[in-house]
Structures are given as C-alpha cells and as structure tokens.
CSV table of C-alpha atoms in Angstrom, one decimal:
chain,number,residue,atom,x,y,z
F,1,UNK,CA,0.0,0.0,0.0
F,2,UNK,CA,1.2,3.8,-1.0
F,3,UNK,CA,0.0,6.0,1.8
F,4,UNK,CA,1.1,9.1,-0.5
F,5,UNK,CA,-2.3,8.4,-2.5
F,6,UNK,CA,-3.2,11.5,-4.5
F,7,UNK,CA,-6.0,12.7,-2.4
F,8,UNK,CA,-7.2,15.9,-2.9
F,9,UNK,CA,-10.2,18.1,-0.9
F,10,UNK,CA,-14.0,18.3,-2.3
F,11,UNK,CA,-13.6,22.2,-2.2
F,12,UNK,CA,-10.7,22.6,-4.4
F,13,UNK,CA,-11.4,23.9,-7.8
F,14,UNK,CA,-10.6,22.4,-10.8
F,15,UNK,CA,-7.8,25.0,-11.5
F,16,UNK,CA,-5.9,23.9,-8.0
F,17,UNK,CA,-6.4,20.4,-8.6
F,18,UNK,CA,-4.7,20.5,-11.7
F,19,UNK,CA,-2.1,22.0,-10.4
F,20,UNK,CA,-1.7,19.9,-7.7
F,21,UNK,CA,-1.7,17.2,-10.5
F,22,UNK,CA,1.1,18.5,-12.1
F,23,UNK,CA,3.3,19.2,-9.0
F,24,UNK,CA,2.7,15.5,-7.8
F,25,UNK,CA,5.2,12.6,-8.1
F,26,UNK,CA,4.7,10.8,-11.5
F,27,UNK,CA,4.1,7.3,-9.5
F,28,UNK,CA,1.3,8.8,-7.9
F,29,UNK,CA,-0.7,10.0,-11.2
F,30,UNK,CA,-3.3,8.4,-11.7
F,31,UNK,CA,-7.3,9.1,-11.3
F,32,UNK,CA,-7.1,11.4,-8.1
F,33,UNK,CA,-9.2,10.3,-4.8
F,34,UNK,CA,-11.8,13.2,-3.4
F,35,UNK,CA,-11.8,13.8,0.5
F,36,UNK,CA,-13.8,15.8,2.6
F,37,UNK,CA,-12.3,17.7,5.7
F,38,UNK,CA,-12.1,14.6,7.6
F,39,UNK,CA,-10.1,12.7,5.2
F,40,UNK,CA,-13.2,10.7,4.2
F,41,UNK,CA,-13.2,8.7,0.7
F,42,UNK,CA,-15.5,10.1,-1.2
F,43,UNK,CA,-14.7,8.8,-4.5
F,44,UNK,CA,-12.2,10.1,-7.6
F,45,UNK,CA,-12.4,12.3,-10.0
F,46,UNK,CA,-11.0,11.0,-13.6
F,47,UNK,CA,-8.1,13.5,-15.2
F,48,UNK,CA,-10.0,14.0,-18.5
F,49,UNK,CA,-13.2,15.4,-16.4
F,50,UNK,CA,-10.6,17.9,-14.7
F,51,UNK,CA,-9.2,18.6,-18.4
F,52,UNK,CA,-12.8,19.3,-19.7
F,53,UNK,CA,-14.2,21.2,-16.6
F,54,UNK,CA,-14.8,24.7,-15.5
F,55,UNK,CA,-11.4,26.3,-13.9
F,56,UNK,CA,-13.4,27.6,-11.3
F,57,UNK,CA,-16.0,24.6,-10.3
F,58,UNK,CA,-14.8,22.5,-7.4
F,59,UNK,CA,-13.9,18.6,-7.1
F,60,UNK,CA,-17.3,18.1,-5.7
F,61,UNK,CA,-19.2,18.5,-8.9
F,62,UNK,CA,-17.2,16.0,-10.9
F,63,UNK,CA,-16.1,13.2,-7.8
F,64,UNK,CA,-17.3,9.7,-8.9
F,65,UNK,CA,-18.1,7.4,-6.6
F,66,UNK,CA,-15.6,4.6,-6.0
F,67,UNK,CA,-17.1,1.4,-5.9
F,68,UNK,CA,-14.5,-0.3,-4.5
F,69,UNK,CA,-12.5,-0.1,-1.3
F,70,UNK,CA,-10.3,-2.4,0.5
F,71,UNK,CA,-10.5,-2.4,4.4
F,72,UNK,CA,-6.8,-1.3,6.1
F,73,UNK,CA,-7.4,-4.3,8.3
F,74,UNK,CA,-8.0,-7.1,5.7
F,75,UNK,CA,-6.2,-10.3,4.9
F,76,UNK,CA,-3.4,-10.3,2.7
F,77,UNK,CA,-4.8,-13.6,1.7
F,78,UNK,CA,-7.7,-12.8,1.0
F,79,UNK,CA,-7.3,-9.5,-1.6
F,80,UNK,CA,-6.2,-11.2,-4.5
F,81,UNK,CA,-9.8,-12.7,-5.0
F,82,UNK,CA,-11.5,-9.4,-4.6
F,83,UNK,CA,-13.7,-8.9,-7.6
F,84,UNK,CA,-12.5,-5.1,-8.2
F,85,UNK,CA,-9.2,-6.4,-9.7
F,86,UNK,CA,-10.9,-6.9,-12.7
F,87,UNK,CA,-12.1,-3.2,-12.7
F,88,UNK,CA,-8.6,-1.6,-11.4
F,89,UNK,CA,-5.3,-1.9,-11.5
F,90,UNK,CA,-5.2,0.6,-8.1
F,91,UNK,CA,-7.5,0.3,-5.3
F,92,UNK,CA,-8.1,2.8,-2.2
F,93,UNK,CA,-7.4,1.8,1.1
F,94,UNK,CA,-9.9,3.3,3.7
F,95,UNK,CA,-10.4,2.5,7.6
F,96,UNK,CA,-13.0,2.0,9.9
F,97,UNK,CA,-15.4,5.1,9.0
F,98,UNK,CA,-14.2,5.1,5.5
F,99,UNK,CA,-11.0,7.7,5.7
F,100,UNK,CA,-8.4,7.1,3.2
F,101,UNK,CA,-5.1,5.5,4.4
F,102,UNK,CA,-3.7,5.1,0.8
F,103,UNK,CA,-3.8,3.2,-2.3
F,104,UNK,CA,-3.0,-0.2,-3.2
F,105,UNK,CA,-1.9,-1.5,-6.5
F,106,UNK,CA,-2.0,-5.2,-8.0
F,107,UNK,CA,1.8,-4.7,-9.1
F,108,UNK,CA,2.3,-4.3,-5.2
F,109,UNK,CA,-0.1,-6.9,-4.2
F,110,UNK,CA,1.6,-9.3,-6.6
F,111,UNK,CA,5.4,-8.5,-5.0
F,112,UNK,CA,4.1,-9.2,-1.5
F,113,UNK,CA,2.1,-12.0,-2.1
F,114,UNK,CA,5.3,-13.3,-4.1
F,115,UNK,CA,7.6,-12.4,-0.8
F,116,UNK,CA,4.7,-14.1,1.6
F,117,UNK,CA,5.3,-17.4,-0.1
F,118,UNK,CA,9.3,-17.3,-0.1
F,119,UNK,CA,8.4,-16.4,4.0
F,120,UNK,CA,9.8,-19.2,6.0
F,121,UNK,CA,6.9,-19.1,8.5
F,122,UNK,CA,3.6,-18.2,8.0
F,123,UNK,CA,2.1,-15.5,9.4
F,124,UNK,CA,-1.5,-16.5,10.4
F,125,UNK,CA,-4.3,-14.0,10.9
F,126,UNK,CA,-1.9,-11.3,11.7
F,127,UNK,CA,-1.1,-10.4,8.2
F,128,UNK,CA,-2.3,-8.2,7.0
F,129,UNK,CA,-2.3,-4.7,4.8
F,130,UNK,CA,0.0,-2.9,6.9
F,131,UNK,CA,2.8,-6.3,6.1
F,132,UNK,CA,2.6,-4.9,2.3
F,133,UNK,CA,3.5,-0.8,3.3
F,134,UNK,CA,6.2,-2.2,5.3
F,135,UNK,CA,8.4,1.3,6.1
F,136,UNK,CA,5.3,3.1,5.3
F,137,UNK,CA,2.4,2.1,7.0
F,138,UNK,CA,4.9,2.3,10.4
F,139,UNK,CA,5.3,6.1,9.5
F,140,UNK,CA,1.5,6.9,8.5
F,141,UNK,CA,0.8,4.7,11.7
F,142,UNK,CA,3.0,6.6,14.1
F,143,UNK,CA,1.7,9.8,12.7
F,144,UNK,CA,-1.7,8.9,13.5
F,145,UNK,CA,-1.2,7.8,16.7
F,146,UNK,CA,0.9,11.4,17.4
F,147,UNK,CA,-2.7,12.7,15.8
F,148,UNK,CA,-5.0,10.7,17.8
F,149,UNK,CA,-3.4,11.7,21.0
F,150,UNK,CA,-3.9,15.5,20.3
F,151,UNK,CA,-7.5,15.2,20.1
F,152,UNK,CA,-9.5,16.3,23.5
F,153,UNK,CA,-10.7,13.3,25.9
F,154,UNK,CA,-14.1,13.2,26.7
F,155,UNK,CA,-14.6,12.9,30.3
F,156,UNK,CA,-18.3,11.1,31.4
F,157,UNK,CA,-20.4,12.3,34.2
F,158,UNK,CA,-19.1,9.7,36.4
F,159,UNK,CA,-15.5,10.8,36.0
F,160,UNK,CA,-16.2,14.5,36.4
C-alpha cells in the first residue's frame, strides 16, 4: 500500500487540482481520490473530467463514486480474489469510518504475495495490509497515533 495516494479536498477547484496534479510525483498519477475535511473517501475524480471542466467549479461537482475499497485491516490472503481487480489496477485503502489511508496497486499486491510465499513461516491471521506498506504504514501509523493523541478526551459524568 502507498499512503502518498493522491488525495485531494471536495472544495478545491478544478484550477488547483490540476495543479496539484502537475506538481505530484509521477508514480502517484493516476485518477485522483476526493476527501472531505475529515479525510473521508469520497470517491475520484478522472483527469480528463478535470481537463474538460470549469477552472473555477470545485472537485465536488465532478467526484465519482468509487465502488470499490479495501478495508486497512484485511487479509493479505484474501485480496487477490476481490472482484474489483478486474475493474482496477489501483485500489483505495480506507479504515473504519471510511477515511483514506492510501492506495494499493496489484503490481504491489503481486510483489508481497510473491515475498509471503518465499516467507519461512507463515504469518497466520496477523497479516495483513500494513505487512505490504512495510516502512510506510509504520510512519503513517505513528503519525496517527501522534494525531489521535492530540484530540481532546471526553470525560463522562461519572468521571467529572
């Protein structure tokens, strides 16, 4: 899994979006993913509809849904039978709650299911997507722990 997933806001208008497009890495072009404020998938938006559209209407006019989502949390096992391979070649990676994590590929998928099977032990129902990021998901993970423990706790009445 890439956590560096294009993913650009519902509010941004066409004009930013295709220059965000431009500035982004060249391995990360592809359909861009539409968030809202809380990093929510909402779907993509394809580059020719940004080509074609209005400099000045925003993502949320032209985001598609996206049909197809893998769960952070699945089985390594079990992704190479989901039936949106034969859709995409890149898949988006949400959580619990639906909030993009990044973007998996079936290039990647291939290379780690290839490395799983050269694995000298199996690793059972712990495998899963965060095995594939590898150096990645630990730094998107960390960061969202660093996140999470920023936000205020809410206290109940018993505890006040």
């Amino acid at each position: 899994m890439d956590p560096r997933a294009l993913a650009l806001p519902a509010d941004m208008t066409v004009s930013e979006s295709l220059e965000r497009v431009r500035r982004a890495d060249e391995s990360l072009i592809a359909d861009p993913y539409v968030i809202d404020r809380n990093q929510r998938l909402l779907g993509y938006v394809e580059l020719a509809d940004l080509l074609r559209a209005n400099s000045a209407a925003t993502l949320a006019r032209l985001v598609r849904p996206s049909p197809h989502r893998l769960p952070a949390q699945a089985l390594l096992a079990g992704l190479p039978e989901h039936p949106a391979w034969h859709e995409a070649s890149t898949l988006p990676v949400v959580e619990r709650g639906g909030r993009l994590v990044g973007a998996l590929t079936h290039a990647a998928l291939q290379r780690a299911l290839s490395l799983e099977r050269r694995a000298p032990a199996a690793r059972g129902a712990q495998d899963s997507l965060a095995g594939i990021a590898g150096a990645y998901w630990f730094g998107v993970s960390a960061l969202i722990q660093a996140l999470v423990g920023l936000l205020p706790v809410e206290r109940s009445r018993r505890d006040a």
